Amino acid sequence: MKKTIIIIGSGFSALAASCYLAQQGNSVTIYEKNETIGGRARQFKKDGFTFDMGPSWYWMPDVFERFFNDFNKKPSDYYELIKLNPAYRVYFGVEDFISICDNLEAIQTTFETIETGSSKKLAAFIKEAKSNYDIAIKDLVYRPGVSPLELITPQTALKLNQFFSTVSRDVRKNFKNERLIQILEFPVLFLGAKPTKTPSFYNFMNYADFGLGTWHPKTGMFDVVRGIEKLALELGVTIKTNSVIEKIVVTNKITTGVLIDGKHIQADIVLSGADYHHTETLLDKPHRSYSEAYWESRTFAPSSLLFFVGFDKKIENTTHHNLFFDVDFNQHAIDIYDQPKWPEAPLFYANFPSKTDETAAPKGMESAFFLIPLAPGIKDTEALREEYFEKIITRFEQITQQKIKNNIIFKKSFCKNDFVADYNAYKGNAYGMANTLLQTAFLRPKLKSKKVKNLFFTGQLTVPGPGVPPALISGKLVAELIHKSIRS
């Protein structure tokens, strides 16, 4: 039976869900509060420069392929992919960096030159990571988090011990060189938690990194947003921007639609791809599934301080993705998770998309964005932003041995207050809720409201978790739940 479905937000999970729901034959309309679609994956343009405002790493290409295959399509029908080589570079000091190549054999060679015997250990480590990847990404993450029994399979039974160890412990058991350890611990940061708090099973992220490689859509991650939007429109989805949801209307514990500009827009089903906590504030208190105390008790992934910068010259001694680990990795993690504050010496990430995409900047110039992970909920002021830009740009100049401050044409900052204003993000988080052991699968906020019939959720605060591939999967999972509810 055809249903009228309203989707709140137009991030990856909402766009993905819209495609599946329209494919089922429903009438689907997306309402987006901002001027443009994409949620955190919006695009920013200025003076001939183009920036992805959010996700910039294209990992797990098989998940994107599986998504488009569900509609008898391929990613290449909508955008072109480039495999990066090097995938990224990690800086530890002046003229001290490690480049990660685009294939495991070359990465093993790099490891061996740094720590004798590590190439064989890396091969075994990645083999185990691939086994976990095959279990997790090809199976477990496509389960809706309804029951703990979803996690119990013959395959996971053999991996049970990995849920009681940590990624950090396993990495340090196999490798001694601190630089190699930090490189192997880095991928789980995408899950929003410290390596010392992330179960060993999640080392499948290392296979996503070393085994599958780092890709880049030809003109940026917004290519993927545009691709899924095109697919959604082909399937009959309607998208309306500049539409702020004021309230989710509930009658007799059943949602009947939403309020926009004081007008009741009726629907049989409401699905929110917006921030989960914010969405529940659109409900009267008796209809909320989770209390403020619940949200306060959760471990959230970091917020971020971002700078989008246009340079009037090419930047040297860098690649597309660059990680600056020249300061204490563990102390920065403490400043995010354990004792939330602005870090004294922050790690940071620098992305130069114009190294790969010549349309990202005018000829002879460079587009860049810099990112500092921060604790969610901390104080955010223009003065602090400027102080930290000066910190990282000074270190960048020292480490890459070049002067660039005087070559800045413009810069735009984006931090906690902007995440709250633009995305209604709880405490200004950038990546959702961390995937710790007690916040995995069925222990995450549910896709289906426990209090209101025909109200559903999708995105990084629910199943399966943070990241673009999980967002696509989340859209599929919630669409399947909605389909079941329609048929029952």
Coordinates of C-alpha atoms in Angstrom, one line a residue:
M1 CA 0.0 0.0 0.0
K2 CA 1.4 3.4 -1.0
K3 CA 2.1 5.7 1.9
T4 CA 2.9 9.4 2.2
I5 CA 6.3 9.7 3.8
I6 CA 8.1 12.9 5.1
I7 CA 11.8 12.8 5.6
I8 CA 13.5 15.4 7.8
G9 CA 17.0 16.4 6.5
S10 CA 18.9 15.5 3.4
G11 CA 22.2 14.0 4.6
F12 CA 23.5 10.7 3.3
S13 CA 21.2 8.5 5.4
A14 CA 18.1 10.5 4.6
L15 CA 18.9 10.6 0.8
A16 CA 19.6 6.8 0.8
A17 CA 16.4 6.1 2.7
S18 CA 14.4 8.2 0.3
C19 CA 15.6 6.1 -2.6
Y20 CA 14.6 2.8 -1.0
L21 CA 11.2 4.2 0.2
A22 CA 10.4 5.6 -3.3
Q23 CA 11.5 2.3 -4.9
Q24 CA 8.9 0.6 -2.7
G25 CA 6.2 2.8 -4.3
N26 CA 5.7 5.4 -1.6
S27 CA 5.2 9.1 -2.1
V28 CA 8.4 10.6 -0.5
T29 CA 9.2 14.2 0.3
I30 CA 12.4 15.4 1.9
Y31 CA 12.4 18.7 3.9
E32 CA 15.8 20.3 4.4
K33 CA 16.3 23.3 6.7
N34 CA 19.3 24.7 4.8
E35 CA 19.5 26.2 1.4
T36 CA 21.3 23.2 -0.1
I37 CA 21.1 19.5 0.4
G38 CA 23.7 17.2 1.8
G39 CA 23.6 17.9 5.5
R40 CA 27.2 17.7 6.9
A41 CA 28.3 16.8 3.4
R42 CA 27.3 20.2 1.9
Q43 CA 29.6 22.1 -0.5
F44 CA 31.0 25.6 -0.1
K45 CA 32.2 27.8 -3.0
K46 CA 34.0 31.1 -2.9
D47 CA 36.1 33.1 -5.4
G48 CA 36.6 30.1 -7.7
F49 CA 37.4 27.7 -4.8
T50 CA 35.3 24.7 -4.0
F51 CA 35.3 22.8 -0.7
D52 CA 33.5 19.7 0.7
M53 CA 32.3 21.0 4.1
G54 CA 32.1 17.6 5.7
P55 CA 33.3 14.1 4.8
S56 CA 36.4 14.0 2.6
W57 CA 37.5 10.4 2.8
Y58 CA 35.9 7.9 0.4
W59 CA 36.5 4.5 2.0
M60 CA 34.7 1.2 1.7
P61 CA 33.8 1.5 -2.0
D62 CA 32.0 -1.8 -1.9
V63 CA 29.3 -0.3 0.3
F64 CA 28.6 2.5 -2.3
E65 CA 28.5 -0.2 -5.0
R66 CA 26.1 -2.3 -3.0
F67 CA 23.9 0.8 -2.5
F68 CA 23.7 1.6 -6.2
N69 CA 23.3 -2.1 -7.1
D70 CA 20.1 -2.1 -5.1
F71 CA 18.7 0.1 -7.9
N72 CA 20.4 -1.7 -10.8
K73 CA 22.9 1.1 -11.0
K74 CA 26.6 1.6 -10.5
P75 CA 28.5 4.5 -8.8
S76 CA 30.1 5.2 -12.2
D77 CA 26.6 6.0 -13.5
Y78 CA 26.7 9.1 -11.3
Y79 CA 30.3 10.0 -10.6
E80 CA 33.9 9.1 -11.4
L81 CA 36.3 7.7 -8.8
I82 CA 40.1 8.2 -8.6
K83 CA 42.2 6.0 -6.4
L84 CA 44.7 8.1 -4.5
N85 CA 48.4 7.3 -4.4
P86 CA 49.7 8.0 -1.9
A87 CA 46.4 7.4 -0.1
Y88 CA 47.7 9.9 2.6
R89 CA 50.8 11.1 4.4
V90 CA 51.4 11.1 8.1
Y91 CA 53.9 13.8 9.5
F92 CA 55.7 13.2 12.7
G93 CA 58.1 16.2 12.5
V94 CA 60.3 18.2 10.1
E95 CA 61.3 15.9 7.1
D96 CA 59.8 13.0 9.1
F97 CA 56.8 11.5 7.4
I98 CA 55.4 8.2 6.2
S99 CA 53.4 8.0 3.0
I100 CA 50.8 5.2 2.8
C101 CA 50.7 3.8 -0.7
D102 CA 47.7 2.5 -2.6
N103 CA 48.3 -1.2 -2.2
L104 CA 49.1 -3.5 0.7
E105 CA 52.3 -4.9 -0.7
A106 CA 53.9 -1.5 -1.0
I107 CA 52.7 -0.6 2.5
Q108 CA 54.3 -3.8 3.9
T109 CA 57.6 -2.7 2.3
T110 CA 57.2 0.7 4.0
F111 CA 56.6 -0.9 7.4
E112 CA 59.6 -3.2 7.0
T113 CA 62.0 -0.3 6.4
I114 CA 60.9 1.2 9.7
E115 CA 60.6 -1.9 11.9
T116 CA 62.3 -5.2 10.9
G117 CA 59.8 -8.1 10.8
S118 CA 56.8 -5.8 10.7
S119 CA 55.8 -6.6 7.1
K120 CA 54.9 -10.2 7.9
K121 CA 53.0 -9.1 11.1
L122 CA 51.2 -6.5 9.0
A123 CA 50.1 -9.2 6.5
A124 CA 48.7 -11.3 9.3
F125 CA 47.1 -8.3 11.0
I126 CA 45.3 -7.2 7.8
K127 CA 44.2 -10.8 7.0
E128 CA 42.4 -10.9 10.4
A129 CA 41.1 -7.4 9.7
K130 CA 39.7 -8.6 6.3
S131 CA 38.0 -11.5 8.0
N132 CA 36.3 -9.1 10.4
Y133 CA 35.4 -6.8 7.5
D134 CA 33.7 -9.6 5.7
I135 CA 31.7 -10.4 8.8
A136 CA 30.9 -6.8 9.8
I137 CA 30.5 -4.8 6.6
K138 CA 29.0 -7.6 4.5
D139 CA 26.6 -8.9 7.1
L140 CA 26.4 -7.5 10.7
V141 CA 26.0 -3.8 9.9
Y142 CA 23.0 -4.7 7.6
R143 CA 21.0 -5.8 10.7
P144 CA 18.7 -3.2 12.3
G145 CA 19.9 -3.3 15.9
V146 CA 16.6 -4.6 17.2
S147 CA 17.9 -7.5 19.2
P148 CA 21.3 -8.6 20.7
L149 CA 20.7 -12.0 18.9
E150 CA 21.6 -10.2 15.7
L151 CA 25.3 -10.2 16.8
I152 CA 25.3 -14.0 17.5
T153 CA 26.4 -15.9 14.4
P154 CA 28.8 -18.8 14.0
Q155 CA 31.3 -16.3 12.7
T156 CA 31.1 -13.8 15.6
A157 CA 31.2 -16.7 18.1
L158 CA 34.7 -17.3 16.8
K159 CA 35.6 -13.7 17.3
L160 CA 34.1 -13.3 20.8
N161 CA 37.4 -12.6 22.5
Q162 CA 37.9 -9.5 20.2
F163 CA 35.0 -7.8 21.8
F164 CA 36.8 -7.8 25.2
S165 CA 40.2 -6.6 23.9
T166 CA 40.9 -3.2 22.2
V167 CA 42.3 -2.1 18.9
S168 CA 45.2 -0.4 20.8
R169 CA 46.1 -3.5 22.8
D170 CA 46.2 -5.7 19.7
V171 CA 48.2 -3.2 17.6
R172 CA 50.7 -2.7 20.4
K173 CA 51.0 -6.5 20.9
N174 CA 52.2 -6.8 17.3
F175 CA 54.1 -3.6 16.6
K176 CA 56.7 -1.7 18.6
N177 CA 57.5 1.4 16.5
E178 CA 55.3 4.3 17.8
R179 CA 54.8 5.8 14.4
L180 CA 53.5 2.6 12.9
I181 CA 51.3 2.1 16.0
Q182 CA 49.7 5.6 15.5
I183 CA 49.1 4.8 11.8
L184 CA 47.4 1.6 12.6
E185 CA 45.3 3.2 15.4
F186 CA 44.3 6.1 13.2
P187 CA 41.4 4.5 11.2
V188 CA 39.2 3.7 14.2
L189 CA 39.1 7.5 14.9
F190 CA 36.5 7.5 12.1
L191 CA 34.3 5.5 14.6
G192 CA 34.4 8.4 17.0
A193 CA 36.2 6.7 19.9
K194 CA 39.8 6.2 21.3
P195 CA 41.7 3.1 20.1
T196 CA 42.0 2.2 23.8
K197 CA 38.2 2.1 24.1
T198 CA 37.4 0.5 20.7
P199 CA 36.9 -3.3 20.6
S200 CA 39.5 -5.3 18.6
F201 CA 36.8 -6.5 16.2
Y202 CA 36.8 -3.0 14.8
N203 CA 40.2 -3.5 13.3
F204 CA 38.2 -4.1 10.1
M205 CA 38.8 -0.4 9.6
N206 CA 42.5 -1.2 8.9
Y207 CA 41.4 -3.4 6.0
A208 CA 39.2 -0.6 4.8
D209 CA 42.3 1.5 4.8
F210 CA 45.2 -0.7 3.6
G211 CA 43.1 -3.3 1.8
L212 CA 40.6 -1.3 -0.1
G213 CA 42.4 2.0 -0.4
T214 CA 41.5 5.7 -0.3
W215 CA 39.4 7.1 -3.2
H216 CA 38.3 10.5 -4.3
P217 CA 35.2 11.4 -6.4
K218 CA 36.5 13.4 -9.3
T219 CA 35.3 16.8 -8.1
G220 CA 34.8 16.0 -4.5
M221 CA 32.5 14.1 -2.1
F222 CA 29.6 16.3 -3.1
D223 CA 29.6 14.3 -6.3
V224 CA 28.2 11.5 -4.3
V225 CA 25.5 13.7 -2.8
R226 CA 24.6 14.9 -6.3
G227 CA 24.6 11.3 -7.5
I228 CA 22.2 10.0 -4.8
E229 CA 20.0 13.1 -5.3
K230 CA 19.8 12.4 -9.0
L231 CA 18.8 8.8 -8.3
A232 CA 16.2 9.9 -5.7
L233 CA 14.7 12.3 -8.3
E234 CA 14.7 9.6 -10.9
L235 CA 12.7 7.4 -8.4
G236 CA 10.2 10.2 -7.9
V237 CA 11.4 11.8 -4.6
T238 CA 10.5 15.4 -4.0
I239 CA 13.1 17.6 -2.3
K240 CA 12.3 20.9 -0.6
T241 CA 15.0 23.1 0.9
N242 CA 14.7 26.1 3.3
S243 CA 12.0 24.1 5.2
V244 CA 12.5 24.2 8.9
I245 CA 10.5 21.6 10.9
E246 CA 8.9 23.3 13.9
K247 CA 7.2 20.2 15.4
I248 CA 6.4 16.6 14.7
V249 CA 2.6 16.3 15.1
V250 CA 1.4 13.4 17.2
T251 CA -2.3 12.4 17.7
N252 CA -3.2 9.4 20.0
K253 CA 0.5 8.3 20.0
I254 CA 0.6 8.2 16.1
T255 CA 2.5 10.8 14.1
T256 CA 0.3 12.6 11.5
G257 CA 3.0 14.7 9.9
V258 CA 5.0 17.8 10.7
L259 CA 4.5 21.6 11.3
I260 CA 6.3 23.9 8.8
D261 CA 5.7 27.7 9.1
G262 CA 2.7 26.9 11.3
K263 CA 1.2 24.7 8.6
H264 CA 0.4 21.0 9.3
I265 CA 1.9 18.9 6.5
Q266 CA 0.2 15.6 6.7
A267 CA 2.0 12.2 6.3
D268 CA 1.4 8.6 7.1
I269 CA 5.0 8.2 8.2
V270 CA 7.7 10.6 9.4
L271 CA 11.4 9.6 9.1
S272 CA 14.1 11.9 10.6
G273 CA 17.6 11.9 9.3
A274 CA 18.3 15.0 11.4
D275 CA 20.1 14.9 14.7
Y276 CA 18.3 12.3 16.9
H277 CA 18.4 14.4 20.0
H278 CA 17.1 17.5 18.2
T279 CA 14.4 15.5 16.5
E280 CA 13.1 14.4 19.9
T281 CA 12.8 18.0 21.0
L282 CA 10.3 18.4 18.2
L283 CA 8.1 16.1 20.2
D284 CA 6.2 16.8 23.4
K285 CA 8.1 15.3 26.3
P286 CA 5.7 12.3 26.8
H287 CA 6.5 11.2 23.3
R288 CA 10.3 11.2 23.6
S289 CA 12.1 7.8 23.8
Y290 CA 15.2 9.2 25.5
S291 CA 15.7 11.6 28.4
E292 CA 18.2 14.4 28.6
A293 CA 20.0 12.3 31.2
Y294 CA 20.4 9.5 28.6
W295 CA 22.0 11.8 26.0
E296 CA 24.2 13.3 28.7
S297 CA 25.5 9.8 29.6
R298 CA 26.4 8.9 26.1
T299 CA 30.0 9.0 24.6
F300 CA 29.9 11.3 21.6
A301 CA 32.4 11.5 18.8
P302 CA 34.4 14.7 18.6
S303 CA 33.3 18.0 17.3
S304 CA 35.8 19.8 15.0
L305 CA 37.3 23.1 14.2
L306 CA 37.5 23.5 10.4
F307 CA 39.1 26.1 8.3
F308 CA 38.4 26.4 4.6
V309 CA 41.3 28.3 3.0
G310 CA 42.1 29.7 -0.4
F311 CA 45.8 30.1 -1.3
D312 CA 47.1 32.2 -4.1
K313 CA 49.9 29.7 -4.9
K314 CA 50.5 25.9 -4.9
I315 CA 51.4 24.3 -1.6
E316 CA 54.5 22.1 -1.7
N317 CA 55.6 19.0 0.2
T318 CA 52.1 17.8 0.8
T319 CA 49.7 15.3 -0.8
H320 CA 45.9 15.2 -0.9
H321 CA 45.3 13.9 2.6
N322 CA 47.8 14.8 5.4
L323 CA 47.8 13.9 9.0
F324 CA 49.9 15.8 11.5
F325 CA 50.9 13.6 14.4
D326 CA 53.9 15.6 15.5
V327 CA 52.4 16.1 19.0
D328 CA 51.2 13.7 21.7
F329 CA 48.4 11.6 20.2
N330 CA 47.3 10.3 23.7
Q331 CA 47.1 13.7 25.3
H332 CA 44.9 15.1 22.5
A333 CA 42.6 12.1 23.0
I334 CA 42.4 12.8 26.8
D335 CA 41.5 16.4 25.9
I336 CA 38.6 15.1 23.8
Y337 CA 37.2 12.2 25.8
D338 CA 38.5 12.2 29.4
Q339 CA 39.0 15.9 30.4
P340 CA 37.2 17.9 27.7
K341 CA 39.0 21.1 26.9
W342 CA 40.8 22.8 24.1
P343 CA 44.0 20.8 23.5
E344 CA 47.3 22.6 24.3
A345 CA 49.0 20.9 21.3
P346 CA 46.4 19.6 18.8
L347 CA 46.8 17.0 16.2
F348 CA 45.3 18.2 12.9
Y349 CA 44.4 17.1 9.4
A350 CA 45.1 19.1 6.2
N351 CA 43.3 18.3 2.9
F352 CA 44.3 19.8 -0.4
P353 CA 41.6 18.7 -2.9
S354 CA 43.1 20.7 -5.7
K355 CA 46.0 18.3 -5.7
T356 CA 43.6 15.8 -7.3
D357 CA 40.8 18.0 -8.7
E358 CA 41.9 21.0 -10.8
T359 CA 38.4 22.5 -10.6
A360 CA 38.7 22.9 -6.8
A361 CA 40.9 26.1 -7.2
P362 CA 41.7 28.6 -9.8
K363 CA 44.8 27.8 -11.9
G364 CA 48.1 28.1 -10.0
M365 CA 46.2 28.3 -6.7
E366 CA 45.3 25.8 -3.9
S367 CA 42.2 25.0 -2.0
A368 CA 42.7 23.5 1.5
F369 CA 40.8 22.7 4.6
F370 CA 42.3 22.1 8.0
L371 CA 40.6 20.1 10.8
I372 CA 41.3 19.9 14.5
P373 CA 39.2 17.3 16.4
L374 CA 37.7 18.8 19.6
A375 CA 35.6 17.7 22.5
P376 CA 31.9 18.3 21.9
G377 CA 30.2 20.9 24.0
I378 CA 33.2 23.0 24.8
K379 CA 33.4 26.9 24.5
D380 CA 33.7 28.2 21.0
T381 CA 34.7 31.8 20.3
E382 CA 36.2 33.6 17.3
A383 CA 39.3 34.4 19.4
L384 CA 39.9 30.7 20.2
R385 CA 39.4 29.9 16.5
E386 CA 42.1 32.4 15.5
E387 CA 44.4 31.3 18.2
Y388 CA 44.2 27.7 17.0
F389 CA 44.6 28.6 13.3
E390 CA 47.8 30.4 14.2
K391 CA 49.0 27.3 16.1
I392 CA 48.4 24.8 13.3
I393 CA 49.5 27.0 10.4
T394 CA 52.8 27.8 12.2
R395 CA 53.4 24.1 12.7
F396 CA 52.4 23.4 9.1
E397 CA 55.0 25.9 7.9
Q398 CA 57.7 24.5 10.1
I399 CA 57.1 20.8 9.3
T400 CA 56.6 21.3 5.5
Q401 CA 59.3 23.9 5.4
Q402 CA 57.5 26.7 3.5
K403 CA 55.9 30.0 4.1
I404 CA 52.2 30.2 3.3
K405 CA 50.5 32.6 5.8
N406 CA 50.9 35.6 3.5
N407 CA 49.4 33.6 0.6
I408 CA 46.0 33.2 2.1
I409 CA 43.3 34.9 0.0
F410 CA 40.5 34.1 2.4
K411 CA 39.6 31.7 5.2
K412 CA 36.3 30.6 6.6
S413 CA 36.1 28.8 10.0
F414 CA 33.4 26.3 11.1
C415 CA 33.2 25.0 14.7
K416 CA 30.9 23.7 17.4
N417 CA 28.6 26.7 17.3
D418 CA 28.1 26.2 13.6
F419 CA 27.4 22.5 13.9
V420 CA 24.7 23.4 16.4
A421 CA 23.3 26.3 14.2
D422 CA 23.4 24.5 10.8
Y423 CA 22.8 20.9 11.8
N424 CA 21.1 21.1 15.3
A425 CA 24.0 18.8 16.3
Y426 CA 23.9 17.7 20.0
K427 CA 26.7 19.6 21.8
G428 CA 28.0 20.5 18.3
N429 CA 29.3 17.0 17.6
A430 CA 30.6 16.4 14.1
Y431 CA 30.5 12.6 13.8
G432 CA 27.6 11.4 16.0
M433 CA 27.8 8.9 18.8
A434 CA 31.0 6.9 19.2
N435 CA 31.0 3.2 18.5
T436 CA 32.2 1.9 21.9
L437 CA 31.3 -1.6 23.1
L438 CA 28.3 -0.3 25.1
Q439 CA 27.1 1.8 22.1
T440 CA 27.2 -0.8 19.4
A441 CA 24.3 -2.3 17.4
F442 CA 21.2 -2.9 19.6
L443 CA 22.7 -0.6 22.3
R444 CA 22.4 2.5 20.1
P445 CA 19.3 4.6 19.8
K446 CA 16.6 2.8 17.9
L447 CA 15.6 3.2 14.3
K448 CA 12.0 3.1 15.3
S449 CA 10.4 5.3 18.0
K450 CA 9.4 3.4 21.2
K451 CA 6.7 6.0 22.0
V452 CA 5.2 7.1 18.7
K453 CA 3.8 4.9 16.0
N454 CA 5.0 5.6 12.4
L455 CA 8.0 7.7 13.6
F456 CA 11.4 6.5 12.5
F457 CA 15.0 7.7 12.7
T458 CA 18.2 7.2 10.6
G459 CA 21.7 8.6 10.6
Q460 CA 24.9 8.6 12.7
L461 CA 23.3 8.6 16.1
T462 CA 21.5 5.3 15.4
V463 CA 22.4 2.1 13.7
P464 CA 25.0 1.3 12.5
G465 CA 27.0 4.4 13.5
P466 CA 29.2 7.3 12.2
G467 CA 30.7 7.6 8.8
V468 CA 29.4 7.9 5.2
P469 CA 29.1 4.1 4.4
P470 CA 27.2 3.4 7.7
A471 CA 24.9 6.4 6.8
L472 CA 24.0 4.7 3.5
I473 CA 23.4 1.4 5.4
S474 CA 21.3 3.2 8.0
G475 CA 19.0 4.5 5.2
K476 CA 18.6 1.0 3.9
L477 CA 17.9 -0.5 7.3
V478 CA 15.2 2.1 8.3
A479 CA 13.5 1.8 4.9
E480 CA 13.3 -2.0 5.4
L481 CA 11.7 -1.5 8.9
I482 CA 9.2 1.0 7.4
H483 CA 8.3 -1.5 4.7
K484 CA 7.7 -4.2 7.3
S485 CA 5.5 -1.8 9.3
I486 CA 3.5 -0.9 6.2
R487 CA 2.9 -4.6 5.4
S488 CA 2.0 -5.6 9.0

